[in-house]
PDB file of C-alpha atoms in Angstrom:
ATOM      1  CA  MET E   1      -0.034   0.256  -0.093  1.00 52.00           C
ATOM      2  CA  PRO E   2       1.009   3.246  -1.346  1.00 61.00           C
ATOM      3  CA  HIS E   3       2.152   5.717   1.689  1.00 63.00           C
ATOM      4  CA  VAL E   4      -0.212   8.276   2.311  1.00 64.00           C
ATOM      5  CA  SER E   5       1.478  11.683   4.387  1.00 64.00           C
ATOM      6  CA  PHE E   6      -1.793  13.046   4.838  1.00 71.00           C
ATOM      7  CA  ARG E   7      -4.777  12.202   5.920  1.00 73.00           C
ATOM      8  CA  THR E   8      -8.638  13.440   4.632  1.00 75.00           C
ATOM      9  CA  ASN E   9     -10.534  14.656   7.227  1.00 74.00           C
ATOM     10  CA  TYR E  10     -14.379  13.738   7.316  1.00 78.00           C
ATOM     11  CA  ARG E  11     -15.298  15.037  11.093  1.00 81.00           C
ATOM     12  CA  LYS E  12     -18.003  17.387  10.950  1.00 84.00           C
ATOM     13  CA  ALA E  13     -17.674  20.884  11.187  1.00 89.00           C
ATOM     14  CA  PHE E  14     -21.136  22.396  10.748  1.00 89.00           C
ATOM     15  CA  ARG E  15     -24.766  20.872  11.905  1.00 90.00           C
ATOM     16  CA  THR E  16     -27.934  22.435   9.777  1.00 91.00           C
ATOM     17  CA  VAL E  17     -30.500  23.858  11.220  1.00 91.00           C
ATOM     18  CA  ARG E  18     -33.440  21.960  12.332  1.00 93.00           C
ATOM     19  CA  ARG E  19     -36.166  24.173  11.135  1.00 94.00           C
ATOM     20  CA  PRO E  20     -34.765  25.896   7.644  1.00 93.00           C
ATOM     21  CA  PHE E  21     -37.376  29.065   7.284  1.00 95.00           C
ATOM     22  CA  GLU E  22     -37.740  29.948  10.726  1.00 96.00           C
ATOM     23  CA  LYS E  23     -37.962  33.645   9.840  1.00 97.00           C
ATOM     24  CA  GLU E  24     -35.910  35.542  13.376  1.00 97.00           C
ATOM     25  CA  ARG E  25     -33.151  33.145  12.640  1.00 96.00           C
ATOM     26  CA  LEU E  26     -33.059  33.490   8.728  1.00 96.00           C
ATOM     27  CA  ASP E  27     -33.262  37.395  10.043  1.00 97.00           C
ATOM     28  CA  GLN E  28     -30.177  37.031  12.475  1.00 96.00           C
ATOM     29  CA  GLU E  29     -27.950  34.740  10.161  1.00 96.00           C
ATOM     30  CA  LEU E  30     -28.443  37.184   7.303  1.00 96.00           C
ATOM     31  CA  LYS E  31     -27.627  40.462   9.134  1.00 96.00           C
ATOM     32  CA  LEU E  32     -24.221  37.879  11.106  1.00 96.00           C
ATOM     33  CA  CYS E  33     -23.258  37.546   7.930  1.00 96.00           C
ATOM     34  CA  GLY E  34     -23.285  41.012   6.575  1.00 95.00           C
ATOM     35  CA  GLU E  35     -21.657  42.731   9.682  1.00 96.00           C
ATOM     36  CA  TYR E  36     -19.006  39.781   9.516  1.00 96.00           C
ATOM     37  CA  GLY E  37     -18.618  39.587   5.926  1.00 95.00           C
ATOM     38  CA  LEU E  38     -19.256  36.074   5.148  1.00 96.00           C
ATOM     39  CA  ARG E  39     -19.764  33.970   2.482  1.00 95.00           C
ATOM     40  CA  CYS E  40     -22.369  31.791   3.154  1.00 94.00           C
ATOM     41  CA  LYS E  41     -24.905  30.922   6.237  1.00 95.00           C
ATOM     42  CA  ARG E  42     -22.568  27.661   6.306  1.00 94.00           C
ATOM     43  CA  GLU E  43     -19.739  29.698   7.895  1.00 95.00           C
ATOM     44  CA  ILE E  44     -22.338  30.606  11.068  1.00 96.00           C
ATOM     45  CA  TRP E  45     -23.083  27.238  11.198  1.00 96.00           C
ATOM     46  CA  ARG E  46     -19.114  25.844  11.847  1.00 95.00           C
ATOM     47  CA  VAL E  47     -18.945  28.471  14.450  1.00 96.00           C
ATOM     48  CA  GLN E  48     -22.110  27.846  16.105  1.00 96.00           C
ATOM     49  CA  TYR E  49     -20.890  24.041  15.824  1.00 95.00           C
ATOM     50  CA  MET E  50     -17.681  25.009  17.771  1.00 95.00           C
ATOM     51  CA  LEU E  51     -19.437  26.920  20.208  1.00 96.00           C
ATOM     52  CA  SER E  52     -21.719  24.156  21.362  1.00 95.00           C
ATOM     53  CA  LYS E  53     -18.584  21.899  21.804  1.00 95.00           C
ATOM     54  CA  VAL E  54     -16.919  24.223  24.169  1.00 96.00           C
ATOM     55  CA  ARG E  55     -20.882  24.332  26.099  1.00 96.00           C
ATOM     56  CA  LYS E  56     -21.371  21.050  26.643  1.00 96.00           C
ATOM     57  CA  ALA E  57     -17.706  20.673  27.448  1.00 95.00           C
ATOM     58  CA  ALA E  58     -18.558  22.967  29.891  1.00 96.00           C
ATOM     59  CA  ARG E  59     -21.797  21.492  31.057  1.00 96.00           C
ATOM     60  CA  THR E  60     -20.831  18.679  31.560  1.00 96.00           C
ATOM     61  CA  LEU E  61     -18.025  19.237  33.533  1.00 95.00           C
ATOM     62  CA  LEU E  62     -20.607  21.542  35.735  1.00 95.00           C
ATOM     63  CA  GLN E  63     -22.542  18.385  36.077  1.00 95.00           C
ATOM     64  CA  SER E  64     -20.533  16.424  38.190  1.00 93.00           C
ATOM     65  CA  ASP E  65     -19.091  17.249  41.458  1.00 93.00           C
ATOM     66  CA  ALA E  66     -16.877  20.501  42.372  1.00 91.00           C
ATOM     67  CA  LYS E  67     -14.598  17.851  43.799  1.00 92.00           C
ATOM     68  CA  ASP E  68     -14.639  15.603  41.401  1.00 93.00           C
ATOM     69  CA  PRO E  69     -10.862  15.034  40.047  1.00 94.00           C
ATOM     70  CA  LYS E  70     -11.702  14.397  36.353  1.00 94.00           C
ATOM     71  CA  ARG E  71     -13.714  18.382  36.775  1.00 94.00           C
ATOM     72  CA  LEU E  72     -10.909  19.190  38.673  1.00 94.00           C
ATOM     73  CA  PHE E  73      -8.218  18.534  35.622  1.00 95.00           C
ATOM     74  CA  GLU E  74      -9.973  18.916  32.931  1.00 95.00           C
ATOM     75  CA  THR E  75     -11.575  23.186  33.858  1.00 94.00           C
ATOM     76  CA  PRO E  76      -8.576  24.981  33.862  1.00 95.00           C
ATOM     77  CA  PRO E  77      -6.764  23.513  30.601  1.00 95.00           C
ATOM     78  CA  LEU E  78     -10.112  24.743  29.366  1.00 96.00           C
ATOM     79  CA  ILE E  79     -10.168  27.695  30.815  1.00 96.00           C
ATOM     80  CA  ARG E  80      -6.717  28.781  29.559  1.00 95.00           C
ATOM     81  CA  ARG E  81      -7.787  27.806  26.598  1.00 96.00           C
ATOM     82  CA  LEU E  82     -10.301  29.958  25.413  1.00 96.00           C
ATOM     83  CA  LYS E  83      -8.060  32.644  27.483  1.00 96.00           C
ATOM     84  CA  ARG E  84      -5.464  32.180  24.346  1.00 95.00           C
ATOM     85  CA  TYR E  85      -7.408  32.422  21.609  1.00 95.00           C
ATOM     86  CA  GLY E  86      -9.214  35.927  23.339  1.00 94.00           C
ATOM     87  CA  LEU E  87     -12.642  34.494  23.801  1.00 95.00           C
ATOM     88  CA  LEU E  88     -12.630  34.640  27.552  1.00 94.00           C
ATOM     89  CA  THR E  89     -10.769  37.388  29.577  1.00 93.00           C
ATOM     90  CA  ASP E  90      -8.318  37.820  32.680  1.00 92.00           C
ATOM     91  CA  GLU E  91     -11.557  37.846  34.627  1.00 93.00           C
ATOM     92  CA  GLU E  92     -13.624  34.970  34.003  1.00 91.00           C
ATOM     93  CA  ASN E  93     -12.453  31.905  35.116  1.00 91.00           C
ATOM     94  CA  SER E  94     -15.421  29.797  35.887  1.00 92.00           C
ATOM     95  CA  LEU E  95     -17.381  27.726  33.703  1.00 93.00           C
ATOM     96  CA  ASP E  96     -20.552  29.856  33.988  1.00 95.00           C
ATOM     97  CA  ASP E  97     -18.471  31.705  32.016  1.00 95.00           C
ATOM     98  CA  ILE E  98     -17.966  29.418  29.059  1.00 95.00           C
ATOM     99  CA  LEU E  99     -21.236  29.223  28.816  1.00 96.00           C
ATOM    100  CA  LYS E 100     -21.914  33.146  28.454  1.00 95.00           C
ATOM    101  CA  LEU E 101     -19.952  32.548  24.892  1.00 96.00           C
ATOM    102  CA  THR E 102     -22.129  34.085  21.967  1.00 96.00           C
ATOM    103  CA  THR E 103     -21.600  33.280  18.587  1.00 96.00           C
ATOM    104  CA  GLN E 104     -20.606  36.800  18.066  1.00 96.00           C
ATOM    105  CA  ILE E 105     -17.230  36.806  20.377  1.00 96.00           C
ATOM    106  CA  PHE E 106     -16.181  33.845  18.001  1.00 96.00           C
ATOM    107  CA  MET E 107     -16.899  36.300  15.118  1.00 96.00           C
ATOM    108  CA  GLU E 108     -14.800  38.969  16.525  1.00 96.00           C
ATOM    109  CA  ARG E 109     -11.578  36.602  16.894  1.00 96.00           C
ATOM    110  CA  ARG E 110     -11.826  35.577  13.610  1.00 96.00           C
ATOM    111  CA  LEU E 111      -8.608  36.668  11.391  1.00 96.00           C
ATOM    112  CA  GLN E 112     -10.643  38.529   8.879  1.00 97.00           C
ATOM    113  CA  THR E 113     -12.799  40.697  11.419  1.00 97.00           C
ATOM    114  CA  LYS E 114      -9.275  41.485  12.984  1.00 96.00           C
ATOM    115  CA  VAL E 115      -7.510  42.509   9.476  1.00 96.00           C
ATOM    116  CA  PHE E 116     -10.518  44.867   8.831  1.00 97.00           C
ATOM    117  CA  LYS E 117     -10.367  46.497  13.077  1.00 96.00           C
ATOM    118  CA  LEU E 118      -6.937  46.722  12.557  1.00 95.00           C
ATOM    119  CA  ASN E 119      -7.296  49.206   9.440  1.00 95.00           C
ATOM    120  CA  LEU E 120      -5.934  47.298   6.972  1.00 94.00           C
ATOM    121  CA  ALA E 121      -8.406  47.275   4.638  1.00 95.00           C
ATOM    122  CA  LYS E 122     -11.202  48.929   3.914  1.00 95.00           C
ATOM    123  CA  SER E 123     -14.029  47.068   4.292  1.00 96.00           C
ATOM    124  CA  ILE E 124     -14.852  43.990   5.642  1.00 96.00           C
ATOM    125  CA  HIS E 125     -15.259  42.436   2.565  1.00 96.00           C
ATOM    126  CA  HIS E 126     -11.752  43.719   1.158  1.00 96.00           C
ATOM    127  CA  ALA E 127     -10.781  42.236   4.225  1.00 96.00           C
ATOM    128  CA  ARG E 128     -11.524  38.826   3.333  1.00 96.00           C
ATOM    129  CA  VAL E 129     -10.297  38.963  -0.917  1.00 96.00           C
ATOM    130  CA  LEU E 130      -6.233  40.257   0.576  1.00 96.00           C
ATOM    131  CA  ILE E 131      -6.532  37.095   2.682  1.00 96.00           C
ATOM    132  CA  ARG E 132      -7.703  35.013   0.071  1.00 96.00           C
ATOM    133  CA  GLN E 133      -5.142  36.547  -2.348  1.00 94.00           C
ATOM    134  CA  ARG E 134      -2.212  35.852  -0.205  1.00 94.00           C
ATOM    135  CA  HIS E 135      -1.541  39.483   1.242  1.00 94.00           C
ATOM    136  CA  ILE E 136      -1.981  38.766   5.496  1.00 95.00           C
ATOM    137  CA  ARG E 137       0.761  37.215   7.455  1.00 94.00           C
ATOM    138  CA  VAL E 138       0.098  36.776  10.414  1.00 95.00           C
ATOM    139  CA  GLY E 139       3.769  36.285  12.251  1.00 93.00           C
ATOM    140  CA  LYS E 140       6.164  35.273   9.696  1.00 92.00           C
ATOM    141  CA  GLN E 141       3.023  33.109   8.672  1.00 94.00           C
ATOM    142  CA  VAL E 142       1.058  34.036   5.075  1.00 95.00           C
ATOM    143  CA  VAL E 143      -2.254  33.279   6.446  1.00 94.00           C
ATOM    144  CA  ASN E 144      -5.259  32.760   3.416  1.00 94.00           C
ATOM    145  CA  VAL E 145      -8.106  31.203   5.636  1.00 95.00           C
ATOM    146  CA  PRO E 146     -10.583  33.898   6.718  1.00 96.00           C
ATOM    147  CA  SER E 147     -11.621  31.997   9.416  1.00 95.00           C
ATOM    148  CA  PHE E 148      -8.531  31.573  11.296  1.00 95.00           C
ATOM    149  CA  LEU E 149      -8.848  32.038  14.652  1.00 96.00           C
ATOM    150  CA  VAL E 150      -6.486  34.650  15.865  1.00 96.00           C
ATOM    151  CA  ARG E 151      -4.647  34.252  19.134  1.00 96.00           C
ATOM    152  CA  THR E 152      -4.499  36.756  21.950  1.00 95.00           C
ATOM    153  CA  ASP E 153       0.025  36.696  21.713  1.00 95.00           C
ATOM    154  CA  SER E 154      -0.167  36.488  17.887  1.00 94.00           C
ATOM    155  CA  GLU E 155      -2.884  39.292  17.077  1.00 93.00           C
ATOM    156  CA  LYS E 156      -0.281  42.241  17.044  1.00 94.00           C
ATOM    157  CA  HIS E 157       2.111  40.299  14.574  1.00 95.00           C
ATOM    158  CA  ILE E 158      -0.915  40.551  11.761  1.00 95.00           C
ATOM    159  CA  ASP E 159       0.663  42.451   9.252  1.00 94.00           C
ATOM    160  CA  LEU E 160       0.884  42.735   4.883  1.00 94.00           C
ATOM    161  CA  ALA E 161       2.774  39.539   3.488  1.00 92.00           C
ATOM    162  CA  VAL E 162       6.573  39.927   2.715  1.00 91.00           C
ATOM    163  CA  ASP E 163       5.945  39.332  -0.982  1.00 90.00           C
ATOM    164  CA  SER E 164       2.907  41.110  -1.320  1.00 90.00           C
ATOM    165  CA  PRO E 165       2.436  44.255  -3.611  1.00 89.00           C
ATOM    166  CA  TYR E 166       0.861  46.426  -0.413  1.00 88.00           C
ATOM    167  CA  GLY E 167       3.777  45.192   1.642  1.00 82.00           C
ATOM    168  CA  GLN E 168       7.732  45.302   0.215  1.00 83.00           C
ATOM    169  CA  GLY E 169       7.023  43.461  -2.810  1.00 82.00           C
ATOM    170  CA  ARG E 170       7.274  44.079  -5.739  1.00 85.00           C
ATOM    171  CA  PRO E 171       4.619  46.433  -7.268  1.00 86.00           C
ATOM    172  CA  GLY E 172       1.892  44.442  -8.952  1.00 85.00           C
ATOM    173  CA  ARG E 173       0.948  43.900 -12.402  1.00 89.00           C
ATOM    174  CA  VAL E 174      -1.562  46.940 -13.138  1.00 91.00           C
ATOM    175  CA  ALA E 175       1.181  48.917 -10.991  1.00 89.00           C
ATOM    176  CA  ARG E 176       4.420  48.182 -13.165  1.00 91.00           C
ATOM    177  CA  ARG E 177       2.034  48.750 -17.058  1.00 94.00           C
ATOM    178  CA  ARG E 178       1.455  52.298 -15.100  1.00 94.00           C
ATOM    179  CA  ALA E 179       5.361  52.458 -14.382  1.00 92.00           C
ATOM    180  CA  ALA E 180       6.136  51.555 -18.307  1.00 93.00           C
ATOM    181  CA  GLN E 181       3.569  53.643 -19.565  1.00 93.00           C
ATOM    182  CA  ARG E 182       4.870  56.623 -17.618  1.00 92.00           C
ATOM    183  CA  ALA E 183       8.667  55.631 -18.661  1.00 92.00           C
ATOM    184  CA  ALA E 184       7.689  55.816 -22.224  1.00 92.00           C
ATOM    185  CA  ALA E 185       5.600  58.708 -22.117  1.00 91.00           C
ATOM    186  CA  GLY E 186       8.838  60.123 -20.216  1.00 85.00           C
ATOM    187  CA  ASN E 187      10.984  59.277 -23.200  1.00 82.00           C
ATOM    188  CA  ASP E 188       8.509  60.326 -25.839  1.00 73.00           C
ATOM    189  CA  ASP E 189       8.509  64.467 -24.231  1.00 68.00           C
ATOM    190  CA  GLU E 190      12.549  63.776 -23.824  1.00 69.00           C
ATOM    191  CA  ASP E 191      12.800  63.173 -27.962  1.00 62.00           C
ATOM    192  CA  VAL E 192      10.592  66.577 -28.790  1.00 56.00           C
TER     193      VAL E 192
END
């Protein structure tokens, strides 16, 4: 059997809604799509699925006894991980605070939202285009996934890519063509 260097992930990443034509939910999802520049409702459902898994973990830990070894062992890493991603503040240290998390808090931590909030893009949709076209890096790594969740320690390292025309890279195709036209126009003026 040939060696396969990667595995296909068949795990479910989102859960569809039970009632597809519920007006309040449709309006709320449409508002979220516009506010955070999402491509489709599936991106909302994916975030909601992540949120439900985190909340389920917190609920199961809350149901156990306060002195239960499993609860004492699993609670600090869960809270630490959520703090690392900026989903919980430093003052929020309990499982009850995890249950108060919302979809909007997760959406605020996306790379697309962060690029727009840091004024690297003119709009939330422009931020998505810049990310997909590999103009944005986090640290030294170019990231082209708009739904990338940004950690708090790497938030200050979001910047334009080194080889991007918007950064220090070589000018883009249109800029090079205009520069060539200007140079040609300058040579014509010297000839006259």
